[in-house]
């Protein structure tokens, strides 16, 4: 077995860890309890950098936790914790004359074990779309957080229900309503902020917990719907916090464009229902539209219905009465559905296969450009 010198010993004091290069492979070196150990640096999950993980005593030894999504490896054996069968590539280490040497090849090979729970997300991972050329699947997403235990009248949800009923009766649409308040789902935990590849599709939280409520949203919105109607109350001049909680978890959809040049939402049409006692409808609509077009939704002309009564309208009981009786709401919700469903039909006749996403891509990021510049300089 050949050994390659990788680091002077004094650069890896007791209690420290470091990444080193072994040819093209990156190796995580650990120096704990007087012993130096080495394993492949790229986590078996999504290649997170193990050398940056926290090392702690747990289970039956010392384990490093991947800083991306928390997979753990015994730093001495490279194996996953008891109960799991993954094995990280383990290298042999020798110390001679104050220098650390690592075996050229692993002494234990990496093994990626089966993770049965992954099967539960296969439809999302493989993007098994349920839309067809003839489907008219209309999804309503209600983002009011009115407490379901004490049912009350929500203007945004009432308008959404009206819209779905109309889509069903007028267009024979298949309809589905998701009330975000009924789903238990975790907040986005900022994996993207660690590394662009740490924000995965399906969402890494979904992978960790296949029961996470956002999986229902992903399936309905991305795989099933042709049309999505988003309804929100106005809360302090913006959409509801539940709407934003959902939006943050849709970062993984937009990120597929960034890192994989892959658009998940194509030929789907969206419209908005925005209601509040006070105003700011246009600003709320603009903010929602920017995000939703950025993940691929198409909007028809006249793509939102708004309701508000102005700054001084604090008589909210009256707001409900007026809303419920409003002929404007009755008409405009139907016209919104007409515009949205008709545009969906047109898109189905002319699918947008050739549309590109003029968004920043990782291959064009400043570090990607540095590589390009290096290449072009070396060829001059
Ligand atoms: S846990 Fe390591 S990359 Fe996901």
XYZ file of C-alpha atoms in Angstrom, residues 149-329:
181
model
C -60.829 24.798 16.562
C -63.046 27.898 16.700
C -64.370 28.109 13.131
C -64.879 31.675 11.938
C -65.573 33.353 8.663
C -62.451 34.056 6.637
C -63.028 36.356 3.669
C -60.034 35.001 1.727
C -61.041 31.391 2.298
C -64.711 32.070 1.522
C -63.687 33.593 -1.819
C -61.391 30.628 -2.499
C -64.200 28.150 -1.790
C -66.436 30.083 -4.161
C -63.711 29.958 -6.829
C -63.227 26.196 -6.496
C -66.980 25.526 -6.644
C -67.236 27.632 -9.769
C -64.232 25.881 -11.407
C -65.935 22.556 -10.745
C -69.392 23.518 -11.957
C -68.387 25.637 -14.953
C -65.327 23.717 -16.223
C -65.779 20.249 -14.695
C -62.453 20.778 -12.947
C -61.085 18.376 -10.374
C -60.599 20.565 -7.313
C -58.604 20.300 -4.134
C -58.244 22.688 -1.201
C -55.212 22.775 1.063
C -55.543 24.742 4.275
C -52.001 25.427 5.384
C -53.099 25.774 9.011
C -54.136 22.097 9.007
C -50.660 20.907 8.025
C -47.803 20.355 10.414
C -44.626 21.399 8.685
C -41.256 22.681 9.745
C -39.918 26.095 8.880
C -37.213 26.249 6.244
C -33.969 25.727 8.159
C -31.675 27.593 5.784
C -29.740 24.690 4.281
C -29.203 26.827 1.213
C -27.250 29.252 3.382
C -24.731 26.471 4.093
C -24.200 25.544 0.476
C -26.301 25.672 -2.689
C -26.234 21.855 -2.898
C -27.431 21.447 0.686
C -30.877 22.709 -0.394
C -32.147 19.597 -2.146
C -35.152 18.353 -4.099
C -37.133 16.854 -2.473
C -36.543 19.284 0.394
C -34.031 17.873 2.863
C -36.590 18.327 5.662
C -39.032 16.171 3.666
C -36.334 13.538 3.366
C -35.700 13.604 7.091
C -39.416 13.432 7.795
C -41.627 11.978 5.054
C -44.654 12.964 7.184
C -43.776 16.659 7.029
C -46.903 18.527 5.908
C -45.153 20.373 3.078
C -45.012 17.074 1.190
C -48.770 17.410 0.652
C -48.198 20.879 -0.806
C -45.335 19.699 -3.058
C -47.411 16.789 -4.378
C -50.536 18.836 -5.014
C -48.821 21.957 -6.350
C -46.045 20.450 -8.410
C -47.276 17.015 -9.456
C -51.071 17.361 -9.573
C -52.242 20.913 -10.271
C -52.738 22.654 -13.591
C -54.029 25.754 -11.838
C -53.223 27.054 -8.359
C -55.303 29.721 -6.623
C -53.464 31.261 -3.680
C -55.627 32.978 -1.070
C -54.262 35.130 1.722
C -55.514 37.665 4.214
C -53.562 40.925 4.471
C -51.611 40.932 7.725
C -49.831 44.177 8.531
C -49.683 45.129 4.878
C -48.367 41.815 3.578
C -49.403 38.192 2.967
C -49.935 35.938 5.973
C -47.059 34.395 7.901
C -48.309 30.936 6.898
C -47.995 31.914 3.234
C -44.377 32.935 3.832
C -43.689 29.782 5.812
C -44.774 27.811 2.730
C -42.818 30.076 0.377
C -39.573 29.581 2.288
C -40.004 25.820 1.916
C -40.365 26.339 -1.860
C -36.750 27.495 -2.043
C -35.895 23.920 -3.058
C -38.070 24.336 -6.166
C -36.358 27.510 -7.291
C -32.961 26.098 -6.361
C -33.357 23.306 -8.921
C -33.105 26.002 -11.585
C -29.990 27.410 -9.948
C -28.071 24.202 -9.430
C -29.529 21.769 -11.965
C -30.965 23.993 -14.674
C -34.244 22.148 -14.108
C -37.645 23.866 -14.027
C -40.140 21.903 -11.910
C -43.176 24.126 -12.479
C -44.054 24.425 -16.150
C -47.331 25.310 -17.845
C -49.083 25.924 -14.560
C -51.197 29.006 -14.087
C -51.654 30.852 -10.800
C -54.010 33.547 -9.538
C -54.388 35.343 -6.244
C -57.166 36.185 -3.819
C -56.130 38.877 -1.341
C -58.494 40.253 1.258
C -58.156 42.496 4.279
C -59.964 45.067 6.323
C -57.341 47.637 5.392
C -55.406 48.096 2.175
C -52.119 47.288 0.402
C -53.626 44.792 -2.043
C -51.466 45.775 -5.009
C -48.215 45.569 -3.048
C -49.173 42.157 -1.649
C -50.077 40.934 -5.151
C -46.814 42.239 -6.608
C -44.737 40.539 -3.951
C -46.525 37.219 -4.362
C -46.312 37.353 -8.145
C -42.579 37.990 -8.228
C -41.878 34.904 -6.195
C -44.393 32.688 -7.978
C -43.189 33.628 -11.452
C -39.645 33.007 -10.260
C -40.499 29.374 -9.604
C -42.250 29.011 -12.968
C -45.929 29.962 -12.611
C -47.683 31.819 -15.411
C -50.251 34.510 -14.601
C -53.243 35.498 -16.752
C -54.067 39.136 -17.370
C -56.044 40.524 -14.390
C -54.675 37.835 -12.113
C -55.885 38.806 -8.670
C -59.041 39.620 -6.819
C -58.707 42.026 -3.939
C -60.996 43.208 -1.186
C -60.351 45.888 1.407
C -62.214 48.849 2.842
C -59.499 51.340 3.693
C -57.405 52.673 6.537
C -60.178 53.723 8.901
C -62.463 50.712 8.378
C -62.095 49.236 11.844
C -65.686 47.936 11.938
C -64.632 44.413 11.048
C -67.996 42.801 11.764
C -69.400 45.002 9.053
C -66.536 43.992 6.766
C -67.716 40.394 6.877
C -71.342 41.293 6.173
C -70.423 43.495 3.240
C -68.018 40.924 1.833
C -70.529 38.082 2.069
C -73.125 40.125 0.186
C -70.770 41.715 -2.332
C -71.829 41.261 -5.942
C -68.339 42.486 -6.920
C -66.725 39.516 -5.108
